[in-house]
C-alpha positions as a printed NumPy array, in Angstrom:
array([[ 12.308,  -1.329, -44.604],
       [  8.469,  -0.483, -44.2  ],
       [  5.999,  -2.879, -45.788],
       [  2.544,  -2.06 , -46.643],
       [  0.206,  -4.937, -45.75 ],
       [ -2.88 ,  -5.195, -48.084],
       [ -4.791,  -8.707, -48.978],
       [ -5.027,  -8.125, -52.579],
       [ -4.864,  -5.881, -55.213],
       [ -7.088,  -6.022, -58.615],
       [ -7.483,  -4.268, -61.786],
       [-10.217,  -2.017, -60.361],
       [ -8.432,  -0.461, -57.025],
       [-10.099,   1.092, -54.282],
       [ -8.735,   4.412, -52.608],
       [ -6.575,   2.223, -50.812],
       [ -4.643,   0.81 , -53.28 ],
       [ -4.427,   3.923, -55.158],
       [ -3.097,   5.7  , -51.533],
       [ -0.713,   2.603, -50.898],
       [  0.616,   2.79 , -54.671],
       [  1.058,   6.976, -54.025],
       [  3.223,   6.383, -50.88 ],
       [  5.256,   3.621, -52.34 ],
       [  6.279,   5.788, -55.043],
       [  6.525,   8.679, -52.088],
       [  8.857,   6.55 , -50.68 ],
       [ 10.907,   5.833, -53.763],
       [ 11.161,   9.582, -54.681],
       [ 13.088,  10.446, -51.262],
       [ 14.936,   6.567, -51.336],
       [ 13.352,   5.186, -48.118],
       [ 13.214,   1.897, -48.593],
       [  9.371,   0.517, -48.815],
       [  7.253,  -2.499, -50.758],
       [  3.596,  -3.338, -51.015],
       [  2.672,  -6.87 , -49.828],
       [ -0.303,  -8.792, -50.588],
       [ -1.359, -12.427, -49.296],
       [ -4.298, -13.642, -52.04 ],
       [ -3.486, -15.725, -55.065],
       [ -4.202, -14.545, -58.7  ],
       [ -2.433, -16.029, -61.774],
       [ -3.214, -12.428, -63.176],
       [ -1.245, -10.739, -60.309],
       [  1.791,  -9.201, -62.33 ],
       [ -0.289,  -8.558, -64.904],
       [ -2.177,  -6.308, -62.676],
       [  0.72 ,  -4.884, -60.802],
       [  2.523,  -3.826, -64.226],
       [ -0.786,  -1.809, -65.395],
       [ -0.374,  -0.424, -62.001],
       [  3.381,   0.485, -62.402],
       [  4.493,  -1.374, -59.729],
       [  7.788,  -2.739, -60.131],
       [  8.301,  -6.953, -59.346],
       [ 11.174,  -5.693, -56.859],
       [  9.078,  -3.27 , -54.838],
       [  6.441,  -5.974, -54.212],
       [  6.105,  -8.861, -52.477],
       [  2.969, -11.752, -52.607],
       [  2.621, -14.386, -50.229],
       [  2.046, -16.87 , -52.762],
       [  4.757, -15.928, -54.943],
       [  7.142, -15.559, -51.786],
       [  6.762, -19.321, -51.177],
       [  6.552, -20.287, -55.358],
       [ 10.179, -18.903, -55.349],
       [  8.425, -16.51 , -58.172],
       [  8.838, -12.985, -57.178],
       [ 10.643, -12.164, -60.103],
       [ 10.356, -14.259, -63.039],
       [ 11.471, -13.151, -66.468],
       [  8.087, -13.897, -68.712],
       [  7.586, -15.985, -71.677],
       [  4.596, -16.878, -73.467],
       [  3.34 , -20.164, -73.348],
       [  1.097, -21.007, -76.633],
       [ -1.012, -24.172, -77.885],
       [  2.206, -24.974, -79.461],
       [  3.98 , -25.533, -76.541],
       [  1.344, -28.043, -75.282],
       [  2.083, -31.403, -75.478],
       [ -1.234, -32.951, -77.158],
       [ -1.951, -36.454, -78.379],
       [ -2.472, -36.026, -82.36 ],
       [ -5.173, -38.53 , -82.56 ],
       [ -7.41 , -36.451, -80.162],
       [-10.278, -34.65 , -82.587],
       [ -9.96 , -30.871, -81.837],
       [-12.549, -28.304, -82.611],
       [-12.581, -25.035, -82.231],
       [-14.69 , -22.867, -79.65 ],
       [-14.36 , -19.567, -80.73 ],
       [-10.386, -18.71 , -79.623],
       [-10.397, -21.499, -77.552],
       [-10.339, -25.207, -78.137],
       [-11.488, -28.838, -76.972],
       [-10.197, -31.937, -77.737],
       [-12.283, -35.286, -77.944],
       [-11.147, -39.028, -77.404],
       [-14.053, -41.521, -78.997],
       [-16.585, -38.708, -78.454],
       [-15.751, -37.923, -75.179],
       [-13.846, -34.871, -74.373],
       [-11.149, -34.737, -72.801],
       [ -9.229, -31.639, -72.826],
       [-10.179, -27.899, -72.717],
       [ -7.69 , -25.391, -73.46 ],
       [ -8.702, -21.738, -72.789],
       [ -6.659, -19.129, -74.483],
       [ -6.189, -15.314, -74.162],
       [ -7.809, -12.761, -76.654],
       [ -4.416, -11.261, -77.786],
       [ -2.391, -11.329, -80.684],
       [ -0.2  , -14.456, -79.431],
       [ -3.502, -16.016, -78.195],
       [ -1.479, -17.634, -75.013],
       [ -2.897, -20.154, -73.006],
       [ -4.566, -19.264, -69.473],
       [ -5.598, -23.05 , -68.484],
       [ -5.713, -26.534, -69.555],
       [ -8.944, -28.229, -68.11 ],
       [ -9.268, -31.861, -68.199],
       [-12.013, -34.192, -68.194],
       [-13.03 , -37.555, -67.37 ],
       [-15.076, -40.053, -70.181],
       [-18.353, -39.451, -68.195],
       [-17.63 , -35.856, -69.142],
       [-16.535, -34.515, -65.398],
       [-14.157, -32.237, -64.888],
       [-11.09 , -33.546, -63.176],
       [ -8.792, -30.76 , -62.67 ],
       [ -7.917, -27.493, -64.157],
       [ -4.341, -25.983, -64.497],
       [ -3.8  , -22.532, -64.35 ],
       [ -0.624, -20.438, -65.975],
       [  0.891, -17.925, -64.6  ],
       [  0.897, -14.618, -66.719],
       [  4.621, -14.971, -66.773],
       [  4.103, -18.117, -68.494],
       [  4.495, -21.382, -65.804],
       [  1.696, -23.721, -64.137],
       [  1.213, -21.86 , -61.013],
       [ -1.603, -23.784, -59.449],
       [ -3.497, -27.128, -60.427],
       [ -7.204, -26.912, -58.713],
       [ -8.587, -30.621, -58.425],
       [-12.232, -31.401, -58.846],
       [-14.845, -33.772, -56.671],
       [-17.572, -35.543, -58.502],
       [-20.284, -32.959, -57.373],
       [-17.824, -30.266, -59.326],
       [-16.477, -28.529, -56.083],
       [-12.625, -28.104, -55.851],
       [-11.368, -30.127, -52.902],
       [ -7.102, -29.389, -53.567],
       [ -4.999, -26.52 , -54.97 ],
       [ -1.719, -27.649, -55.591],
       [  0.659, -24.343, -56.114],
       [  3.881, -25.135, -58.191],
       [  7.456, -23.076, -58.635],
       [  8.61 , -21.989, -62.098],
       [ 10.298, -25.209, -62.371],
       [  7.22 , -27.448, -61.687],
       [  8.149, -28.239, -58.125],
       [  4.882, -28.866, -55.702],
       [  5.592, -26.183, -52.928],
       [  2.444, -25.445, -51.219],
       [ -1.096, -27.155, -51.253],
       [ -4.492, -25.87 , -50.054],
       [ -6.702, -28.518, -49.   ],
       [-10.643, -27.333, -48.991],
       [-11.922, -29.327, -45.863],
       [-15.224, -28.857, -43.839],
       [-15.563, -29.34 , -39.811],
       [-17.731, -31.58 , -37.933],
       [-20.433, -28.783, -38.251],
       [-19.839, -28.705, -41.931],
       [-18.292, -25.32 , -41.831],
       [-15.616, -24.438, -44.349],
       [-12.041, -25.397, -42.712],
       [ -9.151, -24.676, -45.419],
       [ -5.751, -26.07 , -44.013],
       [ -1.874, -25.263, -46.027],
       [  0.65 , -27.696, -46.106],
       [  3.586, -26.174, -47.239],
       [  6.465, -28.461, -48.408],
       [ 10.128, -28.762, -47.862],
       [ 10.472, -25.026, -46.974],
       [ 14.121, -24.772, -45.411],
       [ 14.127, -28.076, -44.779],
       [ 10.557, -28.967, -43.32 ],
       [  7.293, -29.276, -43.979],
       [  4.733, -27.107, -42.201],
       [  0.924, -27.133, -41.714],
       [ -1.651, -24.125, -41.209],
       [ -5.189, -23.767, -40.072],
       [ -6.466, -21.358, -42.722],
       [ -4.732, -18.494, -44.469],
       [ -4.513, -16.413, -40.993],
       [ -1.986, -18.585, -39.965],
       [  0.013, -18.743, -43.165],
       [ -0.221, -15.195, -43.32 ],
       [  1.73 , -15.193, -40.008],
       [  4.277, -17.553, -40.725],
       [  4.742, -15.799, -44.242],
       [  5.373, -12.275, -42.749],
       [  7.623, -13.9  , -40.134],
       [  9.722, -14.916, -42.704],
       [  9.357, -11.948, -44.663],
       [ 10.635,  -9.573, -42.029],
       [ 13.716, -11.612, -41.147],
       [ 14.889, -12.324, -44.769],
       [ 17.245,  -9.493, -46.033],
       [ 16.979, -10.251, -49.171],
       [ 13.88 ,  -8.725, -48.782],
       [ 14.027,  -6.598, -46.402],
       [ 17.78 ,  -5.291, -46.148],
       [ 19.697,  -5.229, -42.969],
       [ 17.983,  -2.03 , -41.105],
       [ 14.789,  -1.718, -38.8  ],
       [ 11.585,  -3.094, -40.368],
       [  7.936,  -1.547, -39.42 ],
       [  5.108,  -2.84 , -40.702],
       [  2.039,  -0.611, -42.125],
       [ -1.552,  -2.357, -42.029],
       [ -3.658,  -0.876, -44.664],
       [ -6.162,  -3.706, -44.135],
       [ -6.495,  -4.289, -40.842],
       [-10.212,  -6.242, -40.851],
       [ -8.294,  -8.83 , -43.392],
       [ -4.766,  -9.06 , -41.989],
       [ -4.435,  -7.778, -38.393],
       [ -5.004, -10.976, -36.736],
       [ -2.206, -12.459, -38.61 ],
       [  0.217,  -9.595, -37.723],
       [ -0.363,  -9.371, -34.191],
       [ -0.341, -13.115, -34.106],
       [  3.748, -13.061, -35.694],
       [  6.353, -14.384, -33.326],
       [  8.501, -12.139, -34.744],
       [  8.12 ,  -8.578, -32.81 ],
       [  8.932,  -5.65 , -35.347],
       [  7.147,  -2.549, -34.793],
       [  3.479,  -2.802, -36.71 ],
       [  1.398,   0.148, -37.252],
       [ -2.941,   0.411, -38.004],
       [ -3.131,   2.725, -40.909],
       [ -6.97 ,   4.45 , -40.685],
       [ -8.091,   4.884, -44.093],
       [-11.887,   5.984, -43.015],
       [-14.06 ,   7.112, -40.1  ],
       [-13.456,   4.789, -37.306],
       [-16.94 ,   4.821, -35.889],
       [-20.299,   4.628, -37.093],
       [-21.852,   7.259, -35.307],
       [-19.798,  10.844, -35.511],
       [-22.236,  12.439, -32.857],
       [-20.871,   9.766, -30.422],
       [-17.384,   9.472, -30.765],
       [-17.144,   8.079, -27.042],
       [-19.934,   5.033, -26.793],
       [-20.173,   4.739, -30.604],
       [-19.988,   0.997, -32.37 ],
       [-17.068,   1.035, -34.387],
       [-16.228,   0.284, -38.133],
       [-16.16 ,  -3.3  , -39.021],
       [-12.944,  -2.68 , -40.808],
       [-11.131,  -1.377, -37.484],
       [-13.259,  -3.16 , -34.713],
       [-11.034,  -5.935, -33.972],
       [ -7.814,  -3.678, -34.245],
       [ -9.437,  -1.101, -32.192],
       [-10.269,  -3.564, -29.451],
       [ -6.801,  -4.616, -29.6  ],
       [ -4.938,  -1.189, -29.569],
       [ -2.681,  -2.089, -26.957],
       [ -0.945,  -4.226, -28.909],
       [ -0.359,  -1.853, -31.738],
       [  2.84 ,   0.318, -31.742],
       [  0.881,   3.18 , -33.324],
       [ -1.979,   4.385, -34.948],
       [ -2.11 ,   6.594, -37.914],
       [ -5.24 ,   8.714, -39.005],
       [ -5.356,  10.587, -41.78 ],
       [ -6.772,  14.29 , -40.551],
       [ -6.302,  16.611, -37.843],
       [-10.158,  16.051, -37.114],
       [ -9.673,  12.02 , -36.222],
       [ -7.712,  13.459, -33.286],
       [-10.942,  12.453, -31.762],
       [ -9.325,   8.913, -31.518],
       [ -7.51 ,  10.256, -28.47 ],
       [-10.963,  11.142, -26.545],
       [-11.566,   7.456, -26.41 ],
       [ -8.564,   5.654, -26.972],
       [ -5.535,   7.938, -25.573],
       [ -5.449,   6.082, -21.962],
       [ -4.024,   3.35 , -23.301],
       [ -1.205,   5.157, -24.514],
       [ -0.628,   3.64 , -27.881],
       [  0.73 ,   6.89 , -30.314],
       [ -1.643,   8.342, -32.635],
       [  0.256,  10.011, -35.592],
       [ -1.478,  12.02 , -38.411],
       [ -0.329,  11.596, -41.87 ],
       [ -2.658,  12.676, -45.045],
       [ -3.193,   9.416, -47.995],
       [ -3.549,  11.752, -50.669],
       [  0.023,  13.037, -51.972],
       [  0.466,  15.641, -55.035],
       [  3.306,  14.682, -57.225],
       [  5.717,  17.605, -58.132],
       [  5.313,  16.532, -61.808],
       [  1.199,  17.596, -61.204],
       [  2.156,  21.063, -59.01 ],
       [  4.624,  21.806, -61.238],
       [  1.928,  21.145, -65.14 ],
       [  0.743,  24.086, -66.755],
       [ -2.969,  25.148, -65.408],
       [ -5.949,  24.062, -67.417],
       [ -7.115,  27.653, -68.627],
       [-10.91 ,  27.508, -66.942],
       [-11.923,  28.718, -70.577],
       [-11.246,  25.478, -71.763],
       [-12.848,  23.189, -69.349],
       [-16.275,  21.728, -70.599],
       [-18.772,  24.303, -69.48 ],
       [-21.381,  23.173, -66.702],
       [-19.626,  19.754, -67.033],
       [-20.058,  17.842, -63.221],
       [-18.177,  14.939, -62.633],
       [-18.091,  12.517, -59.309],
       [-15.365,  10.041, -59.032],
       [-15.812,   7.284, -56.737],
       [-17.105,   3.854, -56.165],
       [-21.483,   3.473, -56.871],
       [-21.543,   2.807, -53.244],
       [-24.642,   3.547, -50.671],
       [-22.15 ,   5.813, -48.595],
       [-21.149,   7.662, -51.073],
       [-24.87 ,   8.74 , -51.548],
       [-24.88 ,   8.614, -55.42 ],
       [-28.358,   8.627, -54.899],
       [-28.489,  11.69 , -53.108],
       [-27.17 ,  13.737, -56.04 ],
       [-29.225,  12.222, -58.837],
       [-32.392,  13.48 , -56.833],
       [-30.957,  16.981, -56.399],
       [-30.149,  16.966, -60.287],
       [-33.584,  18.041, -61.327],
       [-33.311,  21.516, -59.899],
       [-29.875,  21.887, -61.074],
       [-31.177,  20.872, -64.477],
       [-34.138,  23.479, -64.241],
       [-31.547,  26.517, -63.357],
       [-28.849,  24.887, -66.091],
       [-30.603,  22.88 , -68.136],
       [-26.881,  21.886, -70.531],
       [-25.611,  21.067, -67.794],
       [-24.309,  17.447, -67.766],
       [-23.512,  14.886, -64.771],
       [-20.533,  12.022, -65.455],
       [-19.967,   9.658, -62.571],
       [-16.662,   7.765, -62.61 ],
       [-15.965,   4.721, -60.562],
       [-17.124,   0.837, -60.291],
       [-19.993,  -0.368, -58.51 ],
       [-20.295,  -2.187, -55.058],
       [-23.067,  -4.783, -54.807],
       [-25.408,  -3.721, -57.818],
       [-25.605,  -0.409, -56.472],
       [-25.307,   0.917, -60.099],
       [-28.821,  -0.811, -60.783],
       [-30.565,   1.207, -58.158],
       [-28.858,   4.321, -59.39 ],
       [-30.147,   3.961, -62.672],
       [-33.596,   3.651, -61.341],
       [-33.577,   7.242, -59.834],
       [-32.407,   7.957, -63.347],
       [-34.815,   6.632, -65.184],
       [-37.898,   7.768, -62.377],
       [-36.38 ,  11.839, -62.653],
       [-36.283,  11.56 , -66.42 ],
       [-32.756,  12.807, -66.16 ],
       [-30.986,  10.347, -68.44 ],
       [-30.331,  12.603, -71.195],
       [-28.066,  14.554, -68.728],
       [-26.584,  11.572, -66.794],
       [-23.653,   9.4  , -67.783],
       [-22.158,   6.251, -65.86 ],
       [-18.872,   5.567, -67.155],
       [-17.175,   3.146, -64.67 ],
       [-13.705,   2.928, -63.61 ],
       [-11.129,   4.665, -65.283],
       [ -7.161,   4.432, -65.071],
       [ -7.176,   8.111, -66.725],
       [ -8.868,  10.128, -63.58 ],
       [ -6.548,  13.236, -64.667],
       [ -8.101,  13.907, -67.694],
       [-11.402,  13.653, -66.265],
       [-10.399,  16.492, -63.766],
       [ -9.243,  18.554, -66.083],
       [-12.359,  18.65 , -68.522],
       [-14.567,  19.461, -65.884],
       [-15.764,  22.564, -63.809],
       [-17.052,  21.326, -60.669],
       [-16.807,  17.786, -59.184],
       [-19.038,  16.785, -56.106],
       [-19.009,  14.338, -53.263],
       [-21.845,  13.794, -51.02 ],
       [-20.825,  10.983, -49.138],
       [-22.054,  10.271, -45.565],
       [-18.788,   9.124, -44.436],
       [-15.174,   9.188, -45.511],
       [-11.572,   9.073, -43.962],
       [ -9.434,  11.752, -46.446],
       [-11.237,  11.281, -49.883],
       [ -8.209,  10.646, -52.288],
       [-10.492,  12.013, -55.407],
       [-10.716,  15.488, -53.437],
       [ -6.956,  16.245, -53.27 ],
       [ -6.761,  14.82 , -56.999],
       [ -9.202,  17.094, -58.377],
       [ -7.823,  20.383, -56.325],
       [ -4.903,  19.402, -57.624],
       [ -5.866,  19.995, -61.281],
       [ -7.53 ,  22.903, -60.323],
       [-10.779,  21.571, -59.922],
       [-13.359,  23.259, -57.399],
       [-15.413,  21.142, -55.215],
       [-18.744,  20.533, -53.258],
       [-18.641,  18.163, -50.5  ],
       [-20.738,  17.28 , -47.505],
       [-19.128,  18.77 , -44.616],
       [-18.887,  15.451, -42.573],
       [-16.17 ,  13.443, -40.178],
       [-13.471,  12.723, -41.989],
       [-11.981,  14.776, -44.478],
       [-14.114,  16.848, -46.799],
       [-13.466,  19.958, -44.15 ],
       [ -9.141,  19.297, -44.158],
       [ -9.401,  19.537, -48.209],
       [-11.955,  21.933, -49.281],
       [-11.467,  25.892, -47.574],
       [-15.113,  26.725, -48.018],
       [-15.716,  29.849, -50.192],
       [-12.214,  29.75 , -51.791],
       [-11.809,  26.344, -53.543],
       [-15.313,  25.094, -52.908],
       [-18.262,  24.958, -51.096],
       [-19.412,  22.337, -48.034],
       [-22.57 ,  21.441, -47.692],
       [-24.779,  19.612, -44.89 ],
       [-25.283,  15.834, -45.395],
       [-28.853,  14.957, -46.155],
       [-29.377,  18.38 , -47.527],
       [-30.673,  17.554, -50.862],
       [-32.375,  21.209, -51.97 ],
       [-28.883,  22.819, -50.453],
       [-26.473,  20.593, -52.113],
       [-28.68 ,  21.366, -55.733],
       [-28.99 ,  25.322, -54.535],
       [-24.511,  25.118, -53.987],
       [-24.556,  23.293, -57.668],
       [-26.498,  25.718, -58.849],
       [-24.56 ,  29.013, -56.945],
       [-21.272,  27.491, -58.847],
       [-22.548,  26.992, -62.188],
       [-24.571,  30.24 , -63.162],
       [-21.362,  32.171, -61.906],
       [-18.524,  31.237, -63.891],
       [-16.46 ,  34.18 , -62.945],
       [-16.501,  32.558, -59.359],
       [-15.536,  29.027, -60.408],
       [-13.059,  30.165, -62.389],
       [-11.241,  32.025, -59.159],
       [-11.962,  28.692, -57.43 ],
       [-10.146,  26.763, -59.792],
       [ -6.933,  29.415, -59.295],
       [ -7.228,  29.031, -55.877],
       [ -7.663,  24.846, -56.052],
       [ -4.305,  24.791, -57.692],
       [ -2.713,  26.779, -54.857],
       [ -4.125,  25.102, -52.105],
       [ -3.354,  21.165, -53.151],
       [  0.064,  22.233, -52.258],
       [ -0.579,  21.389, -48.849],
       [ -0.372,  17.957, -49.931],
       [  2.826,  18.092, -51.844],
       [  5.306,  15.088, -51.578],
       [  8.059,  16.847, -49.21 ],
       [  5.19 ,  18.083, -47.067],
       [  3.453,  14.163, -46.361],
       [  7.01 ,  12.862, -46.504],
       [  7.582,  14.796, -43.588],
       [  4.782,  13.205, -41.542],
       [  5.954,   9.42 , -42.877],
       [  9.352,  10.69 , -41.259],
       [  7.919,  10.251, -37.778],
       [  7.3  ,   6.488, -38.491],
       [ 10.5  ,   5.915, -39.855],
       [ 11.98 ,   7.5  , -36.877],
       [  9.926,   5.828, -34.661],
       [ 11.143,   2.121, -36.172],
       [ 14.302,   3.205, -35.544],
       [ 14.301,   4.496, -32.283],
       [ 12.498,   1.001, -31.377],
       [ 14.793,  -0.998, -33.198],
       [ 17.566,   0.942, -31.101],
       [ 16.039,  -0.141, -27.719],
       [ 16.065,  -3.921, -28.51 ]])
């Protein structure tokens, strides 16, 4: 059993979550046991996993685990199921209700905006109108957490319940002598004992120790951990009492300066993990280029595996190709988070030159924004007066349709790992223009065959590359045909061969115990 460790999973997913989901499907296809593991609480969690196509059986969350709520039959809880004093005065607030007694609000019932108007939470107030506590319903229909507030409106305590109403876990929000946040967790009557933890990291270590020895969840065979979020969960993994094989997954560039791989500062996401590299059983890089890890870290003797994150399913490889003539002429897309390192700003600054040569060109951005970067990008659009040609669509769950409508995908990033969007686009026959940076684009794009590679920071060069393809539709069509063929390098069978190296390593380490 391999557990893929993450911090949390949300409706808007990054490339890491998408990589985990594709990897899970890969393992299921080849009948290899695997589960995604997260540690953050959300009452919406199982709605998110449902939308993502992740079965409850293939997923373990820390809070679910201790709440005995991994797999719970869902039920609809509506206002008819809530015991409310009939003497309280009820007043509608949109789809929600406020209840009062003697002119003072006592209860506020928040409901979902769906046909059944299921309950989201119950908010209780004292006679001064101060919020006392909020009882949150898990999306599956039971009260999963109660948040208790102080007089200043701060949450002081969070009580987590099993579906049968039993209190199993308590989080106390405290401060140390210097006024800094000092959360503590109290686990009640777990296997007949109470436990206390100084923070989520300690609780996570304990949770993982339980998980890797719980045969209901991991089976009877060897267990290994693939740590996809090293910054968030690495400490907890390396402080487990149970010693199982553990592998640090690099999803991005591990250094901040690729011109000095031996001395550059490290990417903060991997800095702590790489400073403790001797404590890992392996490091997983995405590309052959990233084998330069060995130049800096080979002296520690830790194996470095190369496994691409993107996987092209057989259903996509065998799907009929979209005739190039049916694509929207001069439609250009970029599929990525709106974030400084993705450098959408450079593409926007190149776009006026594109429009001068191809006036009918359209540029669509697909992806959610980090730290309001979209506002900066929209200012550039206004300043360059290109709003008629540029559209921001936000996050989409149907990215395949985006790839199959467009004629060209652009990725002008300054740093990458192995971009999922490049392989996905290629598998749908979409030619690519990407910056030739470490790491990733040169491993996907075969320059001149299925796309072009551009120099990072060369805005004029980026514009020339886009113009050269949009004004040569025959060449674009040829690149589209090559893109379909070249994406077979990332077939499920080819990627699984790489993962088999990790599975074999886990089995060998187990045999040596």
